[in-house]
Structure formats: structure tokens, C-alpha cells
């Protein structure tokens, strides 16, 4: 089931009635009881969708203005969100869990114990909370449970970006979908040819340019190399799995991230037979985007790779960064090679320059 989940996750981003099935898949692969997705946006009431077992609980919680009253939700906004799924007992203070009436009064009678969740901060400032509820009899998740969830996290983050913009409503066709996303976007065919592009993307000639046979390229050469590899990956012609590409600032254009979202099944139909959605985002200034979380979101780094990259960005030598990340120097070198591949850099000096620019971006 986990092999098909990424495609189903991306499909659900445009067809929200498919989210319950995807969330059931998250429950299954992590040996959980239920799962949910909650979308938070400034000054707007959260939107949510959940599997059948937990959906009535969340509906009652929402009706009672539980989001505004929940101590755990407030802590989510005030604490540094980790760049991975975490078990709530390992993250929240014990007193916050003990005062959680939603759990004590509503989920515990269903045989549900703790929660495993990941709070994904979008580059555009919105936030998505993906969570799974644990059965009491196997309350603490295994390492394998967590690994399976974390392997899906980059896909969930990109789908969450689309879902927050669409507001958990179904996109009906290419034009309305691209307008409602409200981000520079283009739809490519399986051959990489541009089928449609919105005005926001067309107004970025310093970032995107057309190439032979109606293709699309990124103006920055190094970013374009990663972009073309990512297009080939989505088309199934490359093993490269990175689908979020950093693009450095140019003249009057701030740094951006280009995301590639595969369009399968219903999403393929919505976008008139398109196979790849290209979306560009700028990072919104936010104190809620700590360095490891930002790096993981921008470059598809694993939590361990993000911790190492964050340490290196502060100027630590690889040996010291490895010690801080609690890995051996040999392991850190392996992580570093993966970081090079995902960020399109070849040397630590190039990586450091890129990470430093990312740090500045996160503070704007």
C-alpha cells in the first residue's frame, strides 16, 4: 500500500473527497487507529478532514471552538515544530496531555491513546497538521512506524501546500484550479511541454523561460539542472526523487522554491490531461520556520540530513556538526553526499553559501 500512497496523496490535493482514503492508508502503514488533516491559515477557522472513526470527534471539537481553547494547539504555534513525525508523549509537556479533555473524554472511550503528528509549515505561511491516532494496545509507535510516515512527509507537505490554497474544495478544471491556487503555476505534459501557464508565472521571465519544443526551464543554470532532473523523475525516466527546487534571488526577484507535483488519475483529468504541475512559492517571513524545518521543506531532506545541514549552516566543521547531530563522521559524510545531491551543490563551500542565503530568507 505504501508504494501507491504518494500518487494518491497528490491526487487528494485536488480531489479532497479522496483524503479519507489516503488518511486510512496512513493509519494502515503506521499501525494506527485513525488519521486526520487539519489546515491552519491566518485569521481563518481551521479546516479538517479525517477518517470515519475520528471524524465525529473532530466535528464536535470544532463546534465547541476547541481549536481556540486547546492548549496543545496553542503549543503547536509557540513551540519549534520538528521536521519529522513525532509521538505526542515525546513532544508535549505531560501536564498538557493530562489536561487534554478531547483525549480523555472523547478518544479514550474509543480505545485510542496517543497521537503521532507532523506540523508542516508551508513556505507561504500556512500550516498543515497531519496526525495519526494510536490504539491503546500499541500506543507507542515503533521505529518502523515512524520511518514509514517520515518517508511520506515530503509528499504530504507538497500536497498540503495545494490543499491549503484550495481550501479542501475540489478543483473543477485547469483554469479555475490555477486561479484558485493563487501561485505562479504551469501544467506540463509527460513530454515536458507547457500545456498551460497562469499570468503569475508568465510575469516571472527572469525565473522561467521557454525552451525548444514548448518546454520550460529555470533561468538559473544550477537550479535548472535540478529542475530538468525532477521533470524526468516525475515522468519516470530518472531515479532522482527531489521535487522541490531552490532558485536564488535575481535582480528584483526574491529567492523562491519550485515544486513539481505529479498529476495522476483524477488530478490528470482536472488538468486536461496534464502530467506535471509546476508551482513556485516564496518563503514568507515567520518565526515559526526554524532552520531544520525550513531546510527539510525546501530540499526534501530527511530529519537527520536537515539537522546536519542546519549545523553546517552555522559554520561548524563536519566533525563538530556530526557530533552535534549525534552521528558518526562516516555517517555524516554519507548524509553530506545526499545533501549535495538534493541541493544541487558539489562542495561544502557551495552548500554553505546556499544555506546562508536560506537562513537570511527565513528571517525576512
mmCIF file of C-alpha atoms in Angstrom:
data_model
loop_
_atom_site.group_PDB
_atom_site.id
_atom_site.type_symbol
_atom_site.label_atom_id
_atom_site.label_comp_id
_atom_site.label_asym_id
_atom_site.label_seq_id
_atom_site.Cartn_x
_atom_site.Cartn_y
_atom_site.Cartn_z
ATOM 1 C CA UNK A 1 0.000 0.000 0.000
ATOM 2 C CA UNK A 2 2.794 2.455 0.820
ATOM 3 C CA UNK A 3 4.093 2.238 -2.768
ATOM 4 C CA UNK A 4 0.859 3.744 -4.156
ATOM 5 C CA UNK A 5 0.321 6.308 -1.396
ATOM 6 C CA UNK A 6 2.400 9.157 -2.918
ATOM 7 C CA UNK A 7 0.279 9.164 -6.089
ATOM 8 C CA UNK A 8 -2.897 9.018 -4.019
ATOM 9 C CA UNK A 9 -1.678 11.847 -1.791
ATOM 10 C CA UNK A 10 -1.120 14.141 -4.780
ATOM 11 C CA UNK A 11 -4.476 13.184 -6.269
ATOM 12 C CA UNK A 12 -6.242 14.044 -2.999
ATOM 13 C CA UNK A 13 -4.688 17.530 -3.052
ATOM 14 C CA UNK A 14 -7.072 18.347 -5.922
ATOM 15 C CA UNK A 15 -9.905 15.949 -5.072
ATOM 16 C CA UNK A 16 -10.378 16.329 -1.294
ATOM 17 C CA UNK A 17 -13.049 13.645 -1.067
ATOM 18 C CA UNK A 18 -10.147 11.227 -1.601
ATOM 19 C CA UNK A 19 -8.342 12.372 1.566
ATOM 20 C CA UNK A 20 -10.167 9.933 3.871
ATOM 21 C CA UNK A 21 -8.835 7.017 1.815
ATOM 22 C CA UNK A 22 -5.342 8.469 1.912
ATOM 23 C CA UNK A 23 -5.607 9.013 5.661
ATOM 24 C CA UNK A 24 -6.786 5.421 6.075
ATOM 25 C CA UNK A 25 -3.632 4.462 4.206
ATOM 26 C CA UNK A 26 -1.518 6.479 6.661
ATOM 27 C CA UNK A 27 -3.271 4.679 9.516
ATOM 28 C CA UNK A 28 -2.608 1.299 7.964
ATOM 29 C CA UNK A 29 1.087 1.788 7.196
ATOM 30 C CA UNK A 30 1.705 3.162 10.705
ATOM 31 C CA UNK A 31 -0.468 0.607 12.539
ATOM 32 C CA UNK A 32 -2.746 3.349 13.852
ATOM 33 C CA UNK A 33 -6.441 3.664 14.628
ATOM 34 C CA UNK A 34 -7.283 6.792 12.644
ATOM 35 C CA UNK A 35 -5.791 9.805 10.914
ATOM 36 C CA UNK A 36 -6.647 13.415 10.130
ATOM 37 C CA UNK A 37 -5.502 16.505 8.256
ATOM 38 C CA UNK A 38 -6.054 19.970 9.726
ATOM 39 C CA UNK A 39 -5.234 23.119 7.741
ATOM 40 C CA UNK A 40 -4.445 26.343 9.603
ATOM 41 C CA UNK A 41 -4.398 29.770 7.966
ATOM 42 C CA UNK A 42 -4.077 33.247 9.468
ATOM 43 C CA UNK A 43 -7.373 34.612 10.840
ATOM 44 C CA UNK A 44 -9.390 31.745 9.358
ATOM 45 C CA UNK A 45 -11.018 28.861 11.174
ATOM 46 C CA UNK A 46 -9.086 25.620 10.647
ATOM 47 C CA UNK A 47 -10.375 23.214 8.025
ATOM 48 C CA UNK A 48 -10.091 19.497 8.617
ATOM 49 C CA UNK A 49 -10.806 16.100 7.161
ATOM 50 C CA UNK A 50 -10.471 12.739 8.902
ATOM 51 C CA UNK A 51 -11.161 9.020 8.784
ATOM 52 C CA UNK A 52 -14.540 7.744 9.923
ATOM 53 C CA UNK A 53 -13.531 6.761 13.458
ATOM 54 C CA UNK A 54 -12.189 10.172 14.431
ATOM 55 C CA UNK A 55 -14.245 12.486 12.173
ATOM 56 C CA UNK A 56 -17.249 12.850 14.566
ATOM 57 C CA UNK A 57 -14.863 13.659 17.410
ATOM 58 C CA UNK A 58 -13.218 16.457 15.425
ATOM 59 C CA UNK A 59 -16.593 17.782 14.288
ATOM 60 C CA UNK A 60 -17.768 18.056 17.899
ATOM 61 C CA UNK A 61 -14.431 19.602 18.865
ATOM 62 C CA UNK A 62 -14.755 22.185 16.097
ATOM 63 C CA UNK A 63 -18.367 23.025 17.023
ATOM 64 C CA UNK A 64 -17.246 23.771 20.581
ATOM 65 C CA UNK A 65 -14.465 26.115 19.339
ATOM 66 C CA UNK A 66 -11.962 23.564 20.555
ATOM 67 C CA UNK A 67 -9.145 24.793 18.317
ATOM 68 C CA UNK A 68 -9.130 28.148 20.060
ATOM 69 C CA UNK A 69 -9.290 26.582 23.533
ATOM 70 C CA UNK A 70 -6.856 23.706 23.040
ATOM 71 C CA UNK A 71 -3.606 24.042 24.970
ATOM 72 C CA UNK A 72 -1.925 21.603 22.596
ATOM 73 C CA UNK A 73 -2.893 23.663 19.546
ATOM 74 C CA UNK A 74 -1.546 26.803 21.198
ATOM 75 C CA UNK A 75 1.677 24.962 21.994
ATOM 76 C CA UNK A 76 1.964 23.901 18.358
ATOM 77 C CA UNK A 77 2.018 27.569 17.372
ATOM 78 C CA UNK A 78 4.519 28.574 20.049
ATOM 79 C CA UNK A 79 6.976 25.653 20.010
ATOM 80 C CA UNK A 80 9.555 24.819 17.361
ATOM 81 C CA UNK A 81 7.893 22.267 15.063
ATOM 82 C CA UNK A 82 10.211 19.333 14.324
ATOM 83 C CA UNK A 83 10.952 18.387 10.732
ATOM 84 C CA UNK A 84 9.503 14.905 11.194
ATOM 85 C CA UNK A 85 6.573 12.986 12.654
ATOM 86 C CA UNK A 86 6.700 12.844 16.458
ATOM 87 C CA UNK A 87 4.857 10.931 19.175
ATOM 88 C CA UNK A 88 2.960 13.433 21.334
ATOM 89 C CA UNK A 89 4.227 11.958 24.617
ATOM 90 C CA UNK A 90 7.776 12.689 23.434
ATOM 91 C CA UNK A 91 6.968 16.253 22.399
ATOM 92 C CA UNK A 92 4.346 17.917 24.598
ATOM 93 C CA UNK A 93 4.731 18.578 28.352
ATOM 94 C CA UNK A 94 2.996 15.912 30.418
ATOM 95 C CA UNK A 95 0.643 18.456 32.001
ATOM 96 C CA UNK A 96 -0.650 19.498 28.567
ATOM 97 C CA UNK A 97 -1.501 15.893 27.704
ATOM 98 C CA UNK A 98 -3.101 15.278 31.090
ATOM 99 C CA UNK A 99 -5.421 18.276 30.640
ATOM 100 C CA UNK A 100 -6.468 17.301 27.121
ATOM 101 C CA UNK A 101 -10.217 16.796 27.500
ATOM 102 C CA UNK A 102 -10.614 15.827 23.850
ATOM 103 C CA UNK A 103 -8.486 12.781 24.530
ATOM 104 C CA UNK A 104 -9.827 11.990 27.990
ATOM 105 C CA UNK A 105 -13.496 12.468 27.216
ATOM 106 C CA UNK A 106 -13.833 11.535 23.553
ATOM 107 C CA UNK A 107 -10.992 9.460 22.097
ATOM 108 C CA UNK A 108 -10.031 7.324 25.101
ATOM 109 C CA UNK A 109 -13.506 5.678 25.189
ATOM 110 C CA UNK A 110 -12.885 4.669 21.544
ATOM 111 C CA UNK A 111 -9.777 2.751 22.577
ATOM 112 C CA UNK A 112 -7.460 5.466 21.258
ATOM 113 C CA UNK A 113 -4.331 6.505 23.105
ATOM 114 C CA UNK A 114 -1.614 8.866 21.935
ATOM 115 C CA UNK A 115 -1.075 10.712 18.699
ATOM 116 C CA UNK A 116 1.714 10.800 16.107
ATOM 117 C CA UNK A 117 1.757 14.005 14.121
ATOM 118 C CA UNK A 118 3.731 16.324 11.908
ATOM 119 C CA UNK A 119 3.146 20.072 11.769
ATOM 120 C CA UNK A 120 4.198 21.212 8.275
ATOM 121 C CA UNK A 121 4.883 24.930 7.882
ATOM 122 C CA UNK A 122 4.339 25.933 4.260
ATOM 123 C CA UNK A 123 6.738 28.362 2.554
ATOM 124 C CA UNK A 124 3.711 30.629 2.078
ATOM 125 C CA UNK A 125 2.938 30.767 5.809
ATOM 126 C CA UNK A 126 0.011 28.339 6.043
ATOM 127 C CA UNK A 127 0.307 25.245 8.210
ATOM 128 C CA UNK A 128 -0.922 21.686 7.864
ATOM 129 C CA UNK A 129 -1.158 19.180 10.703
ATOM 130 C CA UNK A 130 -1.081 15.529 9.636
ATOM 131 C CA UNK A 131 -1.761 13.185 12.530
ATOM 132 C CA UNK A 132 -2.491 9.556 13.278
ATOM 133 C CA UNK A 133 -4.171 8.250 16.411
ATOM 134 C CA UNK A 134 -2.669 5.248 18.184
ATOM 135 C CA UNK A 135 -4.626 2.294 19.549
ATOM 136 C CA UNK A 136 -4.199 1.965 23.315
ATOM 137 C CA UNK A 137 -2.845 -1.574 22.988
ATOM 138 C CA UNK A 138 0.067 -0.436 20.792
ATOM 139 C CA UNK A 139 0.261 3.135 21.979
ATOM 140 C CA UNK A 140 3.954 3.849 21.422
ATOM 141 C CA UNK A 141 4.859 3.701 17.698
ATOM 142 C CA UNK A 142 7.748 1.536 16.559
ATOM 143 C CA UNK A 143 10.755 2.857 14.686
ATOM 144 C CA UNK A 144 9.369 1.231 11.554
ATOM 145 C CA UNK A 145 6.009 3.008 12.009
ATOM 146 C CA UNK A 146 7.788 6.368 12.231
ATOM 147 C CA UNK A 147 10.076 5.643 9.285
ATOM 148 C CA UNK A 148 7.124 4.846 7.034
ATOM 149 C CA UNK A 149 5.368 8.083 7.974
ATOM 150 C CA UNK A 150 8.506 10.185 7.547
ATOM 151 C CA UNK A 151 9.125 8.685 4.107
ATOM 152 C CA UNK A 152 5.740 10.105 3.074
ATOM 153 C CA UNK A 153 6.223 13.512 4.716
ATOM 154 C CA UNK A 154 7.674 15.367 1.664
ATOM 155 C CA UNK A 155 4.707 14.225 -0.442
ATOM 156 C CA UNK A 156 2.278 15.269 2.292
ATOM 157 C CA UNK A 157 3.951 18.676 2.540
ATOM 158 C CA UNK A 158 3.622 19.400 -1.188
ATOM 159 C CA UNK A 159 0.039 18.137 -1.282
ATOM 160 C CA UNK A 160 -0.692 20.204 1.822
ATOM 161 C CA UNK A 161 0.514 23.327 0.022
ATOM 162 C CA UNK A 162 -2.075 22.745 -2.714
ATOM 163 C CA UNK A 163 -4.804 21.725 -0.250
ATOM 164 C CA UNK A 164 -4.418 24.878 1.847
ATOM 165 C CA UNK A 165 -4.784 27.032 -1.276
ATOM 166 C CA UNK A 166 -7.851 25.148 -2.494
ATOM 167 C CA UNK A 167 -9.358 25.103 0.989
ATOM 168 C CA UNK A 168 -10.286 21.399 0.819
ATOM 169 C CA UNK A 169 -12.648 22.110 -2.071
ATOM 170 C CA UNK A 170 -12.492 20.243 -5.342
ATOM 171 C CA UNK A 171 -10.729 21.849 -8.281
ATOM 172 C CA UNK A 172 -13.035 21.520 -11.279
ATOM 173 C CA UNK A 173 -10.844 22.353 -14.263
ATOM 174 C CA UNK A 174 -7.461 23.698 -15.298
ATOM 175 C CA UNK A 175 -8.371 27.368 -15.350
ATOM 176 C CA UNK A 176 -10.223 27.500 -12.039
ATOM 177 C CA UNK A 177 -7.625 25.360 -10.288
ATOM 178 C CA UNK A 178 -4.699 27.510 -11.369
ATOM 179 C CA UNK A 179 -6.558 30.706 -10.471
ATOM 180 C CA UNK A 180 -7.579 29.451 -7.053
ATOM 181 C CA UNK A 181 -4.115 28.178 -6.176
ATOM 182 C CA UNK A 182 -3.055 31.818 -6.323
ATOM 183 C CA UNK A 183 0.570 30.919 -7.026
ATOM 184 C CA UNK A 184 2.695 31.089 -10.191
ATOM 185 C CA UNK A 185 1.928 27.770 -11.874
ATOM 186 C CA UNK A 186 2.177 25.844 -15.124
ATOM 187 C CA UNK A 187 0.943 22.454 -16.322
ATOM 188 C CA UNK A 188 3.316 20.263 -18.322
ATOM 189 C CA UNK A 189 2.665 17.234 -20.484
ATOM 190 C CA UNK A 190 4.503 13.954 -19.985
ATOM 191 C CA UNK A 191 6.987 15.166 -22.598
ATOM 192 C CA UNK A 192 7.681 18.316 -20.583
ATOM 193 C CA UNK A 193 5.724 20.604 -22.919
ATOM 194 C CA UNK A 194 3.836 23.539 -21.358
ATOM 195 C CA UNK A 195 0.094 22.982 -21.753
ATOM 196 C CA UNK A 196 -0.987 25.981 -19.681
ATOM 197 C CA UNK A 197 0.584 28.682 -17.539
ATOM 198 C CA UNK A 198 -1.099 31.328 -15.431
ATOM 199 C CA UNK A 199 -0.337 35.039 -15.596
ATOM 200 C CA UNK A 200 1.626 34.952 -12.331
ATOM 201 C CA UNK A 201 4.175 32.556 -13.826
ATOM 202 C CA UNK A 202 4.284 34.385 -17.138
ATOM 203 C CA UNK A 203 5.186 37.554 -15.211
ATOM 204 C CA UNK A 204 8.409 35.903 -13.970
ATOM 205 C CA UNK A 205 10.610 35.934 -17.120
ATOM 206 C CA UNK A 206 13.795 36.170 -15.036
ATOM 207 C CA UNK A 207 12.914 32.875 -13.326
ATOM 208 C CA UNK A 208 11.201 30.813 -16.039
ATOM 209 C CA UNK A 209 11.878 30.692 -19.772
ATOM 210 C CA UNK A 210 10.515 28.629 -22.624
ATOM 211 C CA UNK A 211 12.816 26.257 -24.483
ATOM 212 C CA UNK A 212 12.680 24.104 -27.598
ATOM 213 C CA UNK A 213 9.571 22.005 -28.280
ATOM 214 C CA UNK A 214 7.465 24.104 -25.892
ATOM 215 C CA UNK A 215 9.374 23.082 -22.779
ATOM 216 C CA UNK A 216 10.013 25.048 -19.596
ATOM 217 C CA UNK A 217 13.340 25.882 -17.979
ATOM 218 C CA UNK A 218 14.560 27.788 -14.933
ATOM 219 C CA UNK A 219 16.789 30.773 -15.611
ATOM 220 C CA UNK A 220 19.421 29.832 -13.039
ATOM 221 C CA UNK A 221 21.617 27.112 -14.603
ATOM 222 C CA UNK A 222 22.228 25.072 -11.454
ATOM 223 C CA UNK A 223 18.566 25.191 -10.444
ATOM 224 C CA UNK A 224 17.556 24.261 -13.990
ATOM 225 C CA UNK A 225 19.718 21.127 -13.818
ATOM 226 C CA UNK A 226 17.778 20.023 -10.743
ATOM 227 C CA UNK A 227 14.510 21.098 -12.351
ATOM 228 C CA UNK A 228 15.057 19.039 -15.505
ATOM 229 C CA UNK A 229 16.091 16.036 -13.407
ATOM 230 C CA UNK A 230 12.910 16.462 -11.367
ATOM 231 C CA UNK A 231 10.788 16.621 -14.533
ATOM 232 C CA UNK A 232 12.408 13.396 -15.727
ATOM 233 C CA UNK A 233 11.758 11.875 -12.289
ATOM 234 C CA UNK A 234 8.060 12.683 -12.382
ATOM 235 C CA UNK A 235 7.936 11.297 -15.932
ATOM 236 C CA UNK A 236 9.504 8.067 -14.639
ATOM 237 C CA UNK A 237 12.708 8.491 -16.628
ATOM 238 C CA UNK A 238 15.021 9.129 -13.686
ATOM 239 C CA UNK A 239 15.567 7.737 -10.200
ATOM 240 C CA UNK A 240 16.005 11.264 -8.823
ATOM 241 C CA UNK A 241 13.197 11.889 -6.338
ATOM 242 C CA UNK A 242 13.783 15.547 -5.426
ATOM 243 C CA UNK A 243 10.774 17.613 -6.437
ATOM 244 C CA UNK A 244 11.353 20.943 -4.627
ATOM 245 C CA UNK A 245 13.988 23.118 -6.280
ATOM 246 C CA UNK A 246 15.607 26.227 -4.703
ATOM 247 C CA UNK A 247 16.138 29.215 -7.009
ATOM 248 C CA UNK A 248 18.447 32.018 -5.894
ATOM 249 C CA UNK A 249 17.384 35.674 -5.845
ATOM 250 C CA UNK A 250 17.739 37.533 -9.132
ATOM 251 C CA UNK A 251 17.557 41.322 -9.578
ATOM 252 C CA UNK A 252 14.064 42.237 -8.391
ATOM 253 C CA UNK A 253 13.029 38.600 -7.839
ATOM 254 C CA UNK A 254 13.435 37.178 -4.290
ATOM 255 C CA UNK A 255 14.529 33.573 -3.723
ATOM 256 C CA UNK A 256 11.796 31.037 -4.493
ATOM 257 C CA UNK A 257 11.147 27.317 -4.359
ATOM 258 C CA UNK A 258 9.794 25.499 -7.405
ATOM 259 C CA UNK A 259 7.670 22.456 -6.554
ATOM 260 C CA UNK A 260 6.791 19.706 -9.029
ATOM 261 C CA UNK A 261 3.558 17.856 -8.315
ATOM 262 C CA UNK A 262 2.698 14.764 -10.386
ATOM 263 C CA UNK A 263 -0.839 14.696 -11.771
ATOM 264 C CA UNK A 264 -2.364 11.230 -11.752
ATOM 265 C CA UNK A 265 -5.840 9.756 -12.018
ATOM 266 C CA UNK A 266 -8.491 12.409 -11.216
ATOM 267 C CA UNK A 267 -5.912 15.196 -10.992
ATOM 268 C CA UNK A 268 -4.769 14.262 -14.507
ATOM 269 C CA UNK A 269 -8.350 14.762 -15.732
ATOM 270 C CA UNK A 270 -8.801 18.044 -13.845
ATOM 271 C CA UNK A 271 -5.748 19.477 -15.579
ATOM 272 C CA UNK A 272 -6.929 18.439 -19.039
ATOM 273 C CA UNK A 273 -4.522 15.545 -19.418
ATOM 274 C CA UNK A 274 -1.530 17.335 -17.898
ATOM 275 C CA UNK A 275 1.051 15.207 -16.129
ATOM 276 C CA UNK A 276 3.078 17.673 -14.039
ATOM 277 C CA UNK A 277 2.041 20.770 -12.102
ATOM 278 C CA UNK A 278 4.849 23.288 -11.538
ATOM 279 C CA UNK A 279 4.223 25.703 -8.669
ATOM 280 C CA UNK A 280 6.521 28.490 -7.431
ATOM 281 C CA UNK A 281 6.455 29.804 -3.863
ATOM 282 C CA UNK A 282 8.366 32.436 -1.945
ATOM 283 C CA UNK A 283 9.117 31.863 1.715
ATOM 284 C CA UNK A 284 7.017 34.033 3.975
ATOM 285 C CA UNK A 285 8.853 35.543 6.930
ATOM 286 C CA UNK A 286 7.896 33.630 10.051
ATOM 287 C CA UNK A 287 9.496 32.875 13.374
ATOM 288 C CA UNK A 288 7.703 29.532 13.170
ATOM 289 C CA UNK A 289 10.031 28.289 10.434
ATOM 290 C CA UNK A 290 13.158 27.056 12.265
ATOM 291 C CA UNK A 291 16.192 26.202 10.213
ATOM 292 C CA UNK A 292 15.949 22.375 10.170
ATOM 293 C CA UNK A 293 12.242 22.512 9.337
ATOM 294 C CA UNK A 294 12.801 25.040 6.573
ATOM 295 C CA UNK A 295 15.675 23.044 5.087
ATOM 296 C CA UNK A 296 13.681 19.825 5.158
ATOM 297 C CA UNK A 297 10.768 21.531 3.411
ATOM 298 C CA UNK A 298 12.857 23.264 0.759
ATOM 299 C CA UNK A 299 15.118 20.436 -0.232
ATOM 300 C CA UNK A 300 13.342 17.204 0.745
ATOM 301 C CA UNK A 301 15.989 16.494 3.371
ATOM 302 C CA UNK A 302 15.319 13.775 5.903
ATOM 303 C CA UNK A 303 15.211 14.935 9.550
ATOM 304 C CA UNK A 304 18.779 13.646 10.088
ATOM 305 C CA UNK A 305 20.043 15.373 6.930
ATOM 306 C CA UNK A 306 18.270 18.605 7.916
ATOM 307 C CA UNK A 307 19.910 18.594 11.367
ATOM 308 C CA UNK A 308 23.337 18.136 9.825
ATOM 309 C CA UNK A 309 22.714 20.844 7.213
ATOM 310 C CA UNK A 310 21.495 23.218 9.907
ATOM 311 C CA UNK A 311 24.644 22.631 11.946
ATOM 312 C CA UNK A 312 26.831 23.209 8.886
ATOM 313 C CA UNK A 313 24.957 26.432 8.116
ATOM 314 C CA UNK A 314 26.166 27.811 11.442
ATOM 315 C CA UNK A 315 29.767 27.320 10.320
ATOM 316 C CA UNK A 316 30.520 24.099 12.217
ATOM 317 C CA UNK A 317 33.130 21.756 10.782
ATOM 318 C CA UNK A 318 31.756 18.424 9.565
ATOM 319 C CA UNK A 319 33.239 16.607 12.571
ATOM 320 C CA UNK A 320 31.578 19.026 15.008
ATOM 321 C CA UNK A 321 28.317 19.007 13.058
ATOM 322 C CA UNK A 322 28.315 15.201 13.213
ATOM 323 C CA UNK A 323 28.848 15.286 16.970
ATOM 324 C CA UNK A 324 26.019 17.773 17.446
ATOM 325 C CA UNK A 325 23.750 15.633 15.258
ATOM 326 C CA UNK A 326 24.770 12.528 17.253
ATOM 327 C CA UNK A 327 26.051 10.578 14.245
ATOM 328 C CA UNK A 328 29.489 9.279 13.328
ATOM 329 C CA UNK A 329 31.745 11.208 10.970
ATOM 330 C CA UNK A 330 31.390 8.378 8.454
ATOM 331 C CA UNK A 331 27.597 8.633 8.600
ATOM 332 C CA UNK A 332 27.773 12.420 8.338
ATOM 333 C CA UNK A 333 29.767 12.097 5.115
ATOM 334 C CA UNK A 334 27.045 9.854 3.704
ATOM 335 C CA UNK A 335 24.419 12.420 4.720
ATOM 336 C CA UNK A 336 26.527 15.197 3.196
ATOM 337 C CA UNK A 337 26.670 13.428 -0.173
ATOM 338 C CA UNK A 338 22.895 13.098 -0.120
ATOM 339 C CA UNK A 339 22.546 16.788 0.815
ATOM 340 C CA UNK A 340 24.813 17.737 -2.101
ATOM 341 C CA UNK A 341 22.611 15.736 -4.473
ATOM 342 C CA UNK A 342 19.386 17.252 -3.170
ATOM 343 C CA UNK A 343 20.589 20.858 -3.145
ATOM 344 C CA UNK A 344 22.487 20.750 -6.421
ATOM 345 C CA UNK A 345 25.814 21.629 -4.785
ATOM 346 C CA UNK A 346 29.144 19.817 -5.066
ATOM 347 C CA UNK A 347 31.323 21.310 -2.325
ATOM 348 C CA UNK A 348 30.804 22.385 1.264
ATOM 349 C CA UNK A 349 31.598 25.996 0.321
ATOM 350 C CA UNK A 350 28.756 25.981 -2.231
ATOM 351 C CA UNK A 351 26.427 24.316 0.253
ATOM 352 C CA UNK A 352 27.311 26.822 2.975
ATOM 353 C CA UNK A 353 26.603 29.751 0.653
ATOM 354 C CA UNK A 354 23.220 28.261 -0.255
ATOM 355 C CA UNK A 355 22.313 27.541 3.370
ATOM 356 C CA UNK A 356 23.341 31.027 4.446
ATOM 357 C CA UNK A 357 21.040 32.554 1.849
ATOM 358 C CA UNK A 358 18.279 30.305 3.130
ATOM 359 C CA UNK A 359 18.883 31.498 6.682
ATOM 360 C CA UNK A 360 18.561 35.112 5.546
ATOM 361 C CA UNK A 361 15.386 34.215 3.678
ATOM 362 C CA UNK A 362 13.817 32.693 6.778
ATOM 363 C CA UNK A 363 14.345 35.916 8.758
ATOM 364 C CA UNK A 364 12.797 38.349 6.255
#
